[in-house]
PDB file of C-alpha atoms and ligand atoms in Angstrom:
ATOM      1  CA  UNK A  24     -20.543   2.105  16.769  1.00 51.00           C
ATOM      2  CA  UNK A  25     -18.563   4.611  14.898  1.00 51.00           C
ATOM      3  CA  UNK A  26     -14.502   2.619  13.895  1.00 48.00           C
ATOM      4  CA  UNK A  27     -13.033   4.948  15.859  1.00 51.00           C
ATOM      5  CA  UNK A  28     -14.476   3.170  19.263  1.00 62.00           C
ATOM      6  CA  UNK A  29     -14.385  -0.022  17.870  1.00 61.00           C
ATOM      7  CA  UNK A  30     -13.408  -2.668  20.536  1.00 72.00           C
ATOM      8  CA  UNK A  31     -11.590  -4.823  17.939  1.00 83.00           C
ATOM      9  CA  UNK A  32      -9.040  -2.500  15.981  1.00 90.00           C
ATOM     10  CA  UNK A  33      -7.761  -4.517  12.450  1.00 96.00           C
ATOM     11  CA  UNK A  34      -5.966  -3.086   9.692  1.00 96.00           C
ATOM     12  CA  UNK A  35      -7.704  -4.197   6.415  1.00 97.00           C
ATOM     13  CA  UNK A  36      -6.132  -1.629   3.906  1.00 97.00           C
ATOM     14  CA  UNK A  37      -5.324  -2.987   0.399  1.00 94.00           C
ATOM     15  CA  UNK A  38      -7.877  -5.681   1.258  1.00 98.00           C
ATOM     16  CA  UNK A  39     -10.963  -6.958  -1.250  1.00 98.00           C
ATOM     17  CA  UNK A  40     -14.170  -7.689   0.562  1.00 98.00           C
ATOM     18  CA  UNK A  41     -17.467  -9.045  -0.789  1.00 98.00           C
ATOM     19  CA  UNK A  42     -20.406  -9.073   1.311  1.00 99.00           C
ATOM     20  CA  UNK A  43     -23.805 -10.579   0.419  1.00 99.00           C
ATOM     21  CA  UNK A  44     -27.055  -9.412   1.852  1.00 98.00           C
ATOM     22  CA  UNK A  45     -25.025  -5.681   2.217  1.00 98.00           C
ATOM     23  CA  UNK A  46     -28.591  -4.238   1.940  1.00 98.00           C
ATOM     24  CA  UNK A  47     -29.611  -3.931   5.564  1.00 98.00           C
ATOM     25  CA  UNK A  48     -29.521  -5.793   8.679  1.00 98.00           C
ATOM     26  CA  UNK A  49     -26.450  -7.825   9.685  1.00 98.00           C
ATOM     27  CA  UNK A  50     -25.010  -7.528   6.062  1.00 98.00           C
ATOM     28  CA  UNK A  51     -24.860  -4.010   6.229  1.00 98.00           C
ATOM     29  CA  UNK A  52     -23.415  -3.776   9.659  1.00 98.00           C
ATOM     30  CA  UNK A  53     -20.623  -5.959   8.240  1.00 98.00           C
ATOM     31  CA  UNK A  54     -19.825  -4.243   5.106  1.00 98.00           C
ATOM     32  CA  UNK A  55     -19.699  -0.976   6.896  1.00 98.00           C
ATOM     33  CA  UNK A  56     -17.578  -2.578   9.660  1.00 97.00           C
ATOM     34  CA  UNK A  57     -14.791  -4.223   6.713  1.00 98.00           C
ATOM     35  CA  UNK A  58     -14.897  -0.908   4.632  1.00 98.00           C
ATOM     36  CA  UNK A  59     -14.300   1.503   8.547  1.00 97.00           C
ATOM     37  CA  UNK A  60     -11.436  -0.957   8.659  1.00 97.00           C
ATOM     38  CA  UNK A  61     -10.092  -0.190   5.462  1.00 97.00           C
ATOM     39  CA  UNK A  62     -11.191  -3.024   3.207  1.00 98.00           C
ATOM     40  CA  UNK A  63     -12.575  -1.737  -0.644  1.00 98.00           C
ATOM     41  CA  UNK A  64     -16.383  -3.311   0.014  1.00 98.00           C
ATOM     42  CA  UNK A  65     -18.400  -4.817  -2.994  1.00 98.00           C
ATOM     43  CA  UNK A  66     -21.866  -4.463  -1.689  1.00 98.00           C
ATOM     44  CA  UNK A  67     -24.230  -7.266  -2.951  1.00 98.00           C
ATOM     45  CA  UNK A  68     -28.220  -7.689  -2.851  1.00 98.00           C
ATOM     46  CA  UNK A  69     -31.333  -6.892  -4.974  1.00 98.00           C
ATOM     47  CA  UNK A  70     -32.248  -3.551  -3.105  1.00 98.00           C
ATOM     48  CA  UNK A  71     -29.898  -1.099  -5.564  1.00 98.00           C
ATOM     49  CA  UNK A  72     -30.985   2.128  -3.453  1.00 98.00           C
ATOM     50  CA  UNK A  73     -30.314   0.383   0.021  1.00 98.00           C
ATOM     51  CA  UNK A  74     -27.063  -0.689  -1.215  1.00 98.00           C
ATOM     52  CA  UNK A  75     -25.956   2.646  -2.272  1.00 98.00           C
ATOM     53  CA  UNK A  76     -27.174   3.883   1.359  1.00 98.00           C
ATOM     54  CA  UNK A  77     -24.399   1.232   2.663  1.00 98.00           C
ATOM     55  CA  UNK A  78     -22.199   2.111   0.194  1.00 98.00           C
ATOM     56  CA  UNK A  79     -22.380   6.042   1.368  1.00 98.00           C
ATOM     57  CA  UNK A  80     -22.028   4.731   5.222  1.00 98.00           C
ATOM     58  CA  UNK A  81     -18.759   3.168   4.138  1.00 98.00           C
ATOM     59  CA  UNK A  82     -17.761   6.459   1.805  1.00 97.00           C
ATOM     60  CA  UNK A  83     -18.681   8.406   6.027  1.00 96.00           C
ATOM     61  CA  UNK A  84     -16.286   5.967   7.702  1.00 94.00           C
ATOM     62  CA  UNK A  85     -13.468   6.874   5.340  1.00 93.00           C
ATOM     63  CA  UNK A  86     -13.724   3.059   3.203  1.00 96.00           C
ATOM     64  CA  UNK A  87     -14.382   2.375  -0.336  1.00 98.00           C
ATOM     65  CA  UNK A  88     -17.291   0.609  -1.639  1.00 98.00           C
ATOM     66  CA  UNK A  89     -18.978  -0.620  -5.219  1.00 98.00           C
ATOM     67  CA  UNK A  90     -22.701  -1.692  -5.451  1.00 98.00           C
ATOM     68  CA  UNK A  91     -23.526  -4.633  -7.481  1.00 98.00           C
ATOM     69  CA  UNK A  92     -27.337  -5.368  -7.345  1.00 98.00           C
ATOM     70  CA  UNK A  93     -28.368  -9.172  -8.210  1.00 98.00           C
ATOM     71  CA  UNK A  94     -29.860 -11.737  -7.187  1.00 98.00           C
ATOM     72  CA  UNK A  95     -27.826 -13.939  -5.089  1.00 98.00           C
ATOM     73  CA  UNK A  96     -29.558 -17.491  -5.791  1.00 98.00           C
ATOM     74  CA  UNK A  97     -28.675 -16.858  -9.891  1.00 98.00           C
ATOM     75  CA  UNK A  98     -25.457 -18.952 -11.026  1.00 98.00           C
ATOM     76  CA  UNK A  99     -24.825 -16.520 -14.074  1.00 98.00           C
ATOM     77  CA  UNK A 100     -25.043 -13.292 -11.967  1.00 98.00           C
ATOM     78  CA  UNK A 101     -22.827 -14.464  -8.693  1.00 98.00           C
ATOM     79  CA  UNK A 102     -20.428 -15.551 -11.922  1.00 98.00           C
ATOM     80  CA  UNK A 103     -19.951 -11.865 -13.189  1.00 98.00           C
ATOM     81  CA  UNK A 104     -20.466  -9.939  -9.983  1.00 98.00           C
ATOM     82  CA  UNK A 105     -17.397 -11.719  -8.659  1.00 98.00           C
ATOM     83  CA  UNK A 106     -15.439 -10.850 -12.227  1.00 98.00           C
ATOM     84  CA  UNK A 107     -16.837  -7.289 -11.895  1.00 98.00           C
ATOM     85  CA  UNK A 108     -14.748  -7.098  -8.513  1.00 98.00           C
ATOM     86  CA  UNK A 109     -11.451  -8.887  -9.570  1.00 98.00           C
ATOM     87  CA  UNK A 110     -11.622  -6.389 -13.436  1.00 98.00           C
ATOM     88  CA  UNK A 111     -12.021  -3.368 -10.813  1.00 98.00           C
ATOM     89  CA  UNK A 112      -9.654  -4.499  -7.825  1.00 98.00           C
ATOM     90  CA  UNK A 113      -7.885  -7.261  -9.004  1.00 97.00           C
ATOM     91  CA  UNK A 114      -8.350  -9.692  -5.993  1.00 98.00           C
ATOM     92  CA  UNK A 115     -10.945 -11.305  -2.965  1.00 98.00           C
ATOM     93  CA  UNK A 116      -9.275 -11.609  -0.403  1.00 98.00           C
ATOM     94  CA  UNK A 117     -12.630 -11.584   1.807  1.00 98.00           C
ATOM     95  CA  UNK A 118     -15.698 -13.536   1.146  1.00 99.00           C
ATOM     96  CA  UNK A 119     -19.058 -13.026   3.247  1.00 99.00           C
ATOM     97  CA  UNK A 120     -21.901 -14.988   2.509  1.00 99.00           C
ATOM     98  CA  UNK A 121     -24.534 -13.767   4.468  1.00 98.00           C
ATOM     99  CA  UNK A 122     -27.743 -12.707   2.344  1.00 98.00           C
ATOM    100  CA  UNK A 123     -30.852 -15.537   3.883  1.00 98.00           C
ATOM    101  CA  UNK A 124     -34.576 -15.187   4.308  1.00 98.00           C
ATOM    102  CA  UNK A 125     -37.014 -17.341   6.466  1.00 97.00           C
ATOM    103  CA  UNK A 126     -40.835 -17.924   5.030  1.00 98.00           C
ATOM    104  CA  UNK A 127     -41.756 -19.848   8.464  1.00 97.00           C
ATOM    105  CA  UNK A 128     -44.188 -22.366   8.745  1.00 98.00           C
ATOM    106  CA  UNK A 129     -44.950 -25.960   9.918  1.00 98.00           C
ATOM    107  CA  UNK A 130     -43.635 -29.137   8.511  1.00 98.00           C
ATOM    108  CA  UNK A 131     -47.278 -30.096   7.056  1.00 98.00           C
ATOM    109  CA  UNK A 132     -47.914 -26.788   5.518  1.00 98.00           C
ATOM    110  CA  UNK A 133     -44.584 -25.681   3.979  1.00 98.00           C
ATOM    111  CA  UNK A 134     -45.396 -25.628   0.533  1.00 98.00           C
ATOM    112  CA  UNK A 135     -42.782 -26.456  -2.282  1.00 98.00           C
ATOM    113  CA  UNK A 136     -41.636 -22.799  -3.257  1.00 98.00           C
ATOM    114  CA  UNK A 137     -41.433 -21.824   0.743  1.00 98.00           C
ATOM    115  CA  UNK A 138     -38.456 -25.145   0.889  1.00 99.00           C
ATOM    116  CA  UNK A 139     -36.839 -23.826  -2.231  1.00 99.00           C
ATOM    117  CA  UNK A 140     -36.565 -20.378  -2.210  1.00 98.00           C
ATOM    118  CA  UNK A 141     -34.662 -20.309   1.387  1.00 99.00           C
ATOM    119  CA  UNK A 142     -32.713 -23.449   0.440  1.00 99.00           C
ATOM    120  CA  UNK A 143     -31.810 -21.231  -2.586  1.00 99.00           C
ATOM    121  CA  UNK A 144     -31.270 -18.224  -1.068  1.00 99.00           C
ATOM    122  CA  UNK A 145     -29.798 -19.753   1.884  1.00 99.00           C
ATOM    123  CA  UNK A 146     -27.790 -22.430   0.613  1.00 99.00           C
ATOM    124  CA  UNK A 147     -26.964 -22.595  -2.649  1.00 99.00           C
ATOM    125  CA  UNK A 148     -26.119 -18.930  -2.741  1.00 99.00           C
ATOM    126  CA  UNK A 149     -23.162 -20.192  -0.127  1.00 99.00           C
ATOM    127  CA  UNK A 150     -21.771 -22.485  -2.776  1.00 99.00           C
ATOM    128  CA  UNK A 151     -22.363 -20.120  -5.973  1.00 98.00           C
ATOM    129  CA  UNK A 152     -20.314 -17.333  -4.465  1.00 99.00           C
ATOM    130  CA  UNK A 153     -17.692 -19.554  -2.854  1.00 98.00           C
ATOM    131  CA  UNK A 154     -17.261 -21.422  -6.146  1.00 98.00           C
ATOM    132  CA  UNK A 155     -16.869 -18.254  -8.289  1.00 98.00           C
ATOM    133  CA  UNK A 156     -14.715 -16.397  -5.593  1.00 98.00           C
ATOM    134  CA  UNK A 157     -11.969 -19.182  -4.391  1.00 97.00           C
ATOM    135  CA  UNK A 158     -10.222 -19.073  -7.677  1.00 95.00           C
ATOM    136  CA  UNK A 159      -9.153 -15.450  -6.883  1.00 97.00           C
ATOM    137  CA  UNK A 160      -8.464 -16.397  -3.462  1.00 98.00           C
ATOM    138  CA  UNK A 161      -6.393 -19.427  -4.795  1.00 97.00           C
ATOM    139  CA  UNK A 162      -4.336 -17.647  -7.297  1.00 96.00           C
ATOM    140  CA  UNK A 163      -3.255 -15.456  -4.529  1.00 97.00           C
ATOM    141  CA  UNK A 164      -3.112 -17.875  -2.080  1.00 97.00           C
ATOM    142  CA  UNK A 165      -5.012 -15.778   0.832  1.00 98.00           C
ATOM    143  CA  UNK A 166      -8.501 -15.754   1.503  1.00 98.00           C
ATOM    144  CA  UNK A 167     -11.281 -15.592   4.177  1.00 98.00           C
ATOM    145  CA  UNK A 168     -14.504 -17.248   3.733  1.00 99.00           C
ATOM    146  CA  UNK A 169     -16.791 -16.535   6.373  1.00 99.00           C
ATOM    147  CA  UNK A 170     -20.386 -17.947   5.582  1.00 99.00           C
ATOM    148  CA  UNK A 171     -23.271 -16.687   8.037  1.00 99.00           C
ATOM    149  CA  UNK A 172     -25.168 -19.523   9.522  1.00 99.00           C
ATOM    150  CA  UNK A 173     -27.606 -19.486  12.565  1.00 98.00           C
ATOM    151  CA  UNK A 174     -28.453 -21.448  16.159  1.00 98.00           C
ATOM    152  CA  UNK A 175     -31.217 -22.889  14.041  1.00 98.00           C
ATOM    153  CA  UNK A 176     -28.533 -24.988  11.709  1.00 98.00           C
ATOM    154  CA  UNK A 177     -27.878 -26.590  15.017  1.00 98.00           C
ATOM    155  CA  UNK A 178     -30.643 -27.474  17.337  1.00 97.00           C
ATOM    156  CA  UNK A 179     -33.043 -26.637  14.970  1.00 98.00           C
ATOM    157  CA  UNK A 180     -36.556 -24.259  15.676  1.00 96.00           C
ATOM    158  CA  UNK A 181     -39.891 -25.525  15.008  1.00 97.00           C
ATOM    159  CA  UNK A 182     -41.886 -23.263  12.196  1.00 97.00           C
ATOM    160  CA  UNK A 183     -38.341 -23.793  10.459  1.00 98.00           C
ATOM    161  CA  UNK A 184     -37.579 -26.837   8.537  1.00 98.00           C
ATOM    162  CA  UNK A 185     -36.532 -24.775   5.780  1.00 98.00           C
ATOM    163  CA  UNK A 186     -34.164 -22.678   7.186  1.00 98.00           C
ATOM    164  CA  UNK A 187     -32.676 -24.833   9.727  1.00 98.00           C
ATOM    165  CA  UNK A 188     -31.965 -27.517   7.082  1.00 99.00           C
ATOM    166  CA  UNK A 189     -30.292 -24.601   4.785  1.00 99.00           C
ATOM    167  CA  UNK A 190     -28.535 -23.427   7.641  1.00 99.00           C
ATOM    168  CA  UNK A 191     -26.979 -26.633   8.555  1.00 99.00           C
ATOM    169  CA  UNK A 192     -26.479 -27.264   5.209  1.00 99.00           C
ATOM    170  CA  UNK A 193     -24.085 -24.110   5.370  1.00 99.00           C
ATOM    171  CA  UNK A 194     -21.880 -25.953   8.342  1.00 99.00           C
ATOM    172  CA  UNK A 195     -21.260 -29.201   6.630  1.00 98.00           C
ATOM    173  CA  UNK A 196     -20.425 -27.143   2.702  1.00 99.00           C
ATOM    174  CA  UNK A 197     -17.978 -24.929   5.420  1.00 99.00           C
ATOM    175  CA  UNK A 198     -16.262 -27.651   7.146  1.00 98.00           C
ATOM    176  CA  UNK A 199     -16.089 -29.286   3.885  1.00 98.00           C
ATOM    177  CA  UNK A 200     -14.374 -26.435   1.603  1.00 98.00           C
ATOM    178  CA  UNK A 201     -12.205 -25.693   4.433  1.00 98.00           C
ATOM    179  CA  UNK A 202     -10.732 -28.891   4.403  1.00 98.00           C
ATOM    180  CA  UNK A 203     -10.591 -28.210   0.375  1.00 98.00           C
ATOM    181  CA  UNK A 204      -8.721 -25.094   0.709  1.00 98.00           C
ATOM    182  CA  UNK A 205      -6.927 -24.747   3.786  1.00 97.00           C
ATOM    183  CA  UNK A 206      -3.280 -25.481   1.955  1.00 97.00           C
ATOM    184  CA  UNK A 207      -3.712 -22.797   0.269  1.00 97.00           C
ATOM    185  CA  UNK A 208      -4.011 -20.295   3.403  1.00 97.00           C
ATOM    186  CA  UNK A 209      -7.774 -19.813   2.349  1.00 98.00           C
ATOM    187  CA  UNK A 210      -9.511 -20.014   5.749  1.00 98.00           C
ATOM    188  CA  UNK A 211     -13.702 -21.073   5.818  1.00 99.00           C
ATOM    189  CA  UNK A 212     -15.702 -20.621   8.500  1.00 99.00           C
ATOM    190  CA  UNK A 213     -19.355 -20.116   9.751  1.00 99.00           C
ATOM    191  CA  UNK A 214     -20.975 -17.991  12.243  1.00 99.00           C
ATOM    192  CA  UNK A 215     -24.062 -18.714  13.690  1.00 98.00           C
ATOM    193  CA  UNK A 216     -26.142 -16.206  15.050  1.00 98.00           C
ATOM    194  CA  UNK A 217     -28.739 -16.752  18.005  1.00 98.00           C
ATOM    195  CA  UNK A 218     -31.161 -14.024  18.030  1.00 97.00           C
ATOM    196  CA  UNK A 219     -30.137 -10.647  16.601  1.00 98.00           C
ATOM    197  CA  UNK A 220     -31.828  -7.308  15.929  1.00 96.00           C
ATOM    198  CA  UNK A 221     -32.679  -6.845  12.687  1.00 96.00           C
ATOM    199  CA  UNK A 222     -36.253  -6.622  10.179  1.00 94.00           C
ATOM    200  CA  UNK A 223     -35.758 -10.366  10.126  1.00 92.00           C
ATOM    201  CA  UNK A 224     -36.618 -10.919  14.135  1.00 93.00           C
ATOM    202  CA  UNK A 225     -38.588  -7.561  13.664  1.00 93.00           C
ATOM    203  CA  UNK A 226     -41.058  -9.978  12.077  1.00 91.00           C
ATOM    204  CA  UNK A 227     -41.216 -11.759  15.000  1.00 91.00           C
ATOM    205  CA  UNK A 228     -43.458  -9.011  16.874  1.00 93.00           C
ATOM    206  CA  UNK A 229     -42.832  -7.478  20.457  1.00 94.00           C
ATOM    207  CA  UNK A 230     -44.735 -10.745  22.480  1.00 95.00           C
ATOM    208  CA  UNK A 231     -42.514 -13.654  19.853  1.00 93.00           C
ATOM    209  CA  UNK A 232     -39.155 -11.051  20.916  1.00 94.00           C
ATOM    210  CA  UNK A 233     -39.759 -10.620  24.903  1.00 95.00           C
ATOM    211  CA  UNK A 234     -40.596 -14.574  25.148  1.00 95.00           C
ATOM    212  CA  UNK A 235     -37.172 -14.561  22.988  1.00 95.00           C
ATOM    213  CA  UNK A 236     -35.568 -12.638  25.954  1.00 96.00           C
ATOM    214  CA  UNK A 237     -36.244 -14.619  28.959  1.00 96.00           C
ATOM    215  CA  UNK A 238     -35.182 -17.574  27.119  1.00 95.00           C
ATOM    216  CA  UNK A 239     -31.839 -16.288  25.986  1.00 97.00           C
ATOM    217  CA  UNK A 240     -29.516 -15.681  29.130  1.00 98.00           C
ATOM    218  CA  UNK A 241     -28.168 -12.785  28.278  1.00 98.00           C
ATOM    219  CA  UNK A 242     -31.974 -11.228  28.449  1.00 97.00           C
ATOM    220  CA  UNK A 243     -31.391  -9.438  25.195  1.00 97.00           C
ATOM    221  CA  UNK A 244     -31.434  -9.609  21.654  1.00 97.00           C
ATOM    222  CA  UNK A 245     -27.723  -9.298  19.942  1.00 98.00           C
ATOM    223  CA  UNK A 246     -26.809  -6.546  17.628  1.00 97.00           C
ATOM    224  CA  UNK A 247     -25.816  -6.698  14.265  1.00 98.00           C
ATOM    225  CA  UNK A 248     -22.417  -4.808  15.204  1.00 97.00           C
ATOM    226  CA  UNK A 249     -21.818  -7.495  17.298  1.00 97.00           C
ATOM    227  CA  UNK A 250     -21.828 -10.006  14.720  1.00 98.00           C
ATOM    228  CA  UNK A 251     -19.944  -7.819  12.552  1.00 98.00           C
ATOM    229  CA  UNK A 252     -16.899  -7.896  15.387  1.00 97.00           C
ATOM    230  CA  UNK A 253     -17.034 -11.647  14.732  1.00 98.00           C
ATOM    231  CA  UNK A 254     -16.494 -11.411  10.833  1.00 98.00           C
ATOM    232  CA  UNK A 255     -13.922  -8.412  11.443  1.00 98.00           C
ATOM    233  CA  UNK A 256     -11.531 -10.945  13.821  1.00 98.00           C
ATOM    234  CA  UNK A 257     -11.904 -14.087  11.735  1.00 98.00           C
ATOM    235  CA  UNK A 258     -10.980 -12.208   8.584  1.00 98.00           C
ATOM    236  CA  UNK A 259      -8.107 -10.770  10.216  1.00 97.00           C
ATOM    237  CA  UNK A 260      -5.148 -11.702  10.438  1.00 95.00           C
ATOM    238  CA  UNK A 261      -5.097 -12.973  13.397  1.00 95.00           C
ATOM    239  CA  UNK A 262      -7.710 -15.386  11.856  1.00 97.00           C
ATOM    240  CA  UNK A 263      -5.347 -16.994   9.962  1.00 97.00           C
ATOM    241  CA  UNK A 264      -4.958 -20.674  12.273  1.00 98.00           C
ATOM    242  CA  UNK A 265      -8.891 -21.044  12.744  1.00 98.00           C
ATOM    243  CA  UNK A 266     -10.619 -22.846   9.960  1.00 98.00           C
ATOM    244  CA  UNK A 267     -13.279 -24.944   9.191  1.00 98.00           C
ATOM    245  CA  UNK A 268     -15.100 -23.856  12.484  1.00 98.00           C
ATOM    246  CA  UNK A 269     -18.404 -22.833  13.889  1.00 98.00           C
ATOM    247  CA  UNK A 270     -18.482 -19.718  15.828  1.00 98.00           C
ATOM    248  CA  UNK A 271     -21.790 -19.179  17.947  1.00 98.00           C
ATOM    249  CA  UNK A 272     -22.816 -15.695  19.125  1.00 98.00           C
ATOM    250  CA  UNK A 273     -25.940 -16.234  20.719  1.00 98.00           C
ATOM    251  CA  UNK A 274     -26.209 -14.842  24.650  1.00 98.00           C
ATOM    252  CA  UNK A 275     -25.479 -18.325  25.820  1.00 98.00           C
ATOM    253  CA  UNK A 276     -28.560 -19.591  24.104  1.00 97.00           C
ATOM    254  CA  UNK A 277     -27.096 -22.990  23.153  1.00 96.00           C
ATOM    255  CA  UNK A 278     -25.003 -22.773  26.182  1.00 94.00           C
TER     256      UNK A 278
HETATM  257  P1  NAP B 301     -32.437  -9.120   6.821  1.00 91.72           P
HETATM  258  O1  NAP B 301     -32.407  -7.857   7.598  1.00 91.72           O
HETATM  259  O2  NAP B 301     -33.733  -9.671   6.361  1.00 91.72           O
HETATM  260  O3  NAP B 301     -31.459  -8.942   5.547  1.00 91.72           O
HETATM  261  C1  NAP B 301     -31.312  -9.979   4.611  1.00 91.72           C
HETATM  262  C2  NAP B 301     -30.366  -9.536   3.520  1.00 91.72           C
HETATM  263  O4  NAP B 301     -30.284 -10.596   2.526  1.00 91.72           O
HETATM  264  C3  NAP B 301     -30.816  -8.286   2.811  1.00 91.72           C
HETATM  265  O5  NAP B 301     -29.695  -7.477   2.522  1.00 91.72           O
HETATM  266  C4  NAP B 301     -31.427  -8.810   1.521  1.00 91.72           C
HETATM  267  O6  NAP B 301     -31.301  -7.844   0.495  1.00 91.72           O
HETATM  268  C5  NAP B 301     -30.527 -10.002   1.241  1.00 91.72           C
HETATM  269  N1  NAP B 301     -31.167 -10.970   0.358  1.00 91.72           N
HETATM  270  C6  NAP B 301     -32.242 -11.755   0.616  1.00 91.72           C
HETATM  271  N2  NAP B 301     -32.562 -12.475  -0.467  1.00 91.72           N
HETATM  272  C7  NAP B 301     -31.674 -12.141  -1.441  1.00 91.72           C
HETATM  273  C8  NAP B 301     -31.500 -12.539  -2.790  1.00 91.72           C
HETATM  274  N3  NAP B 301     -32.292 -13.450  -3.378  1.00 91.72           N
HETATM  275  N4  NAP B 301     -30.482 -11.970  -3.493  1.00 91.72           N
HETATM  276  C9  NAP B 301     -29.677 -11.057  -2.933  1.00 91.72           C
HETATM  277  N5  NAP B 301     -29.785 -10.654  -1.642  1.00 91.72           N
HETATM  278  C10 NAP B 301     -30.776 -11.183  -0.918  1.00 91.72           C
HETATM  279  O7  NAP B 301     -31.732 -10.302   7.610  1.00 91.72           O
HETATM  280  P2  NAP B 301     -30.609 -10.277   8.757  1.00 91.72           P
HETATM  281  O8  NAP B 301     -31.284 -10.475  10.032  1.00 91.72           O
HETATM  282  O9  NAP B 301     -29.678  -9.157   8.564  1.00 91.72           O
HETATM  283  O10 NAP B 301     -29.905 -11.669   8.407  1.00 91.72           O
HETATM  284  C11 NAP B 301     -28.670 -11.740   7.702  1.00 91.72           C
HETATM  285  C12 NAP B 301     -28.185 -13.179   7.745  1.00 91.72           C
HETATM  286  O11 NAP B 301     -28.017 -13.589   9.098  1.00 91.72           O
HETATM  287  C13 NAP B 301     -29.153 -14.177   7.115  1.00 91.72           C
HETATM  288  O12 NAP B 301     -28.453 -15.202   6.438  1.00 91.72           O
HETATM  289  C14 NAP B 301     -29.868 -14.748   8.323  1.00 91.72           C
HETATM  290  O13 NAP B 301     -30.371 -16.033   8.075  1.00 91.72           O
HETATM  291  C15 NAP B 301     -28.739 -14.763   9.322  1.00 91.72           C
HETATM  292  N6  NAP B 301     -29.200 -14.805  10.715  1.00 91.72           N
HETATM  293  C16 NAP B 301     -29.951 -13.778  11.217  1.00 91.72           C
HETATM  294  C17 NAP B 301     -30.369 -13.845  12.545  1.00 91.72           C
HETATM  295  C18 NAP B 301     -31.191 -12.759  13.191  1.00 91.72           C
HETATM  296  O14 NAP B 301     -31.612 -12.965  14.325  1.00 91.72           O
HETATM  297  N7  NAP B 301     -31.416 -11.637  12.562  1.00 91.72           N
HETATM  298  C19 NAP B 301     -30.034 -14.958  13.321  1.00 91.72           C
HETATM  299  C20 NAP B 301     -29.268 -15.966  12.767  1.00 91.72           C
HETATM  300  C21 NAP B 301     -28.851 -15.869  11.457  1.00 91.72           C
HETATM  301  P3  NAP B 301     -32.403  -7.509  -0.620  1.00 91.72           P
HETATM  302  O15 NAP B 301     -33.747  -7.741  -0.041  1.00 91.72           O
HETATM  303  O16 NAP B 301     -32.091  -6.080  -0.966  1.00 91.72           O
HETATM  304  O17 NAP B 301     -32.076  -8.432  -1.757  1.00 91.72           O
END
């Protein structure tokens, strides 16, 4: 969806955003979306060449972006990425914690290193960006924290113990830091996606996605542009009164 069709038109200009998981997939979709709208993008993952690829989509669409390549789940690196922004542009105003993984598999079999690298990646990730990027939001008293969830935080899937438990993990630490924050017109809130198309529910296989279909009600999988609408209204302005909420965007699968 190119910005000029856009179905939600916002005005980010002068705005700071930070997106985790900018790679591919839904990250990239938002980064490209902020940065169309105007918003100087600081691309984050581990994939340096993908993230210049994003970065160049957002240089087509007329925005501004930086690449910083690390790894999301290490304390010292989410530290100095998020100093590396405020030395170049001097503010966050918008925070998107979206990088996850899933390594699926039954309760019984889920070894120890499948739990903790998606509760790292997942989770903790969540709180070592928020932590390092809230003091730039509360000097300037703005921000928008908008942490990507999932359906599976909710109701939970079997095959996912890990990821639903990070996931829902991500609600409570949102709820929680928006309670924090919120006098200091810093807004947090979570989206959580149902099934979207991406190399995540690629992995799934055609026969795991058409079953996916017929149970979602909307007998399709969402698109990443989709969710990317979602960030683009919450961190608007118009965003400004909603906080601490969950936002579901999932065909009416939880419906
Ligand atoms: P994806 O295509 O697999 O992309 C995941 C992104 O996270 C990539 O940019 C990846 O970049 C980054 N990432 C993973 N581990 C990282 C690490 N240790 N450090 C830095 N970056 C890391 O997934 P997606 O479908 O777009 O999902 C994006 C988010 O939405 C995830 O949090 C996911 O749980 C959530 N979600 C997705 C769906 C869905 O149906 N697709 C549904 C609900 C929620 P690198 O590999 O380059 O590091």
């Amino acid at each position: 969806m190119s910005a000029a069709n856009r179905r939600i038109q916002v005005d980010l200009s002068d705005q700071v955003a930070v997106v985790t998981g900018a790679s591919r997939g839904i990250g990239k979709a938002i980064a490209v979306t902020l940065g169309a709208a105007g918003a100087r993008v600081a691309c984050i993952a581990r994939n340096q060449e993908k993230l210049q690829e994003t970065a160049h989509e957002i240089s087509a669409a007329g925005g501004t972006a930086a690449v910083f390549a690390c790894d999301v789940t290490d304390s010292a690196a989410a530290t100095q990425v998020i100093e590396a922004v405020v030395d170049q542009w001097e503010k966050i105003d918008i925070l998107v914690n979206n990088a996850g993984i899933t390594r699926d598999t039954l309760i019984p079999r889920m070894s120890d290193e499948e739990w903790d690298d998606v509760i790292a990646t997942n989770l903790r990730s969540v709180f070592l960006f928020t932590r390092a990027g809230i003091q730039a939001m509360m000097r300037k008293r703005y921000g928008r924290i908008i942490n990507i969830s999932s359906v599976s935080g909710i109701m939970g899937n079997p095959g996912q113990a890990n990821y639903s438990a990070s996931k829902a993990g991500i609600i409570g630490l949102t709820q929680t830091v928006a309670r924090e924050i919120a006098g200091r017109k810093v807004t947090v809130n979570a989206i959580c996606p149902g099934f979207i198309a991406t190399e995540m529910t690629d992995a799934l296989g055609p026969a795991v996605q058409d079953e996916v279909k017929k149970r979602v009600p909307a007998k399709r999988l969402g698109e990443a542009a989709e969710v990317a609408d979602a960030v683009l209204y919450l961190a608007s302005e118009s965003g400004a009164y909603i906080t601490g909420q969950v936002l579901t965007l999932d065909g009416g699968l939880t419906a």
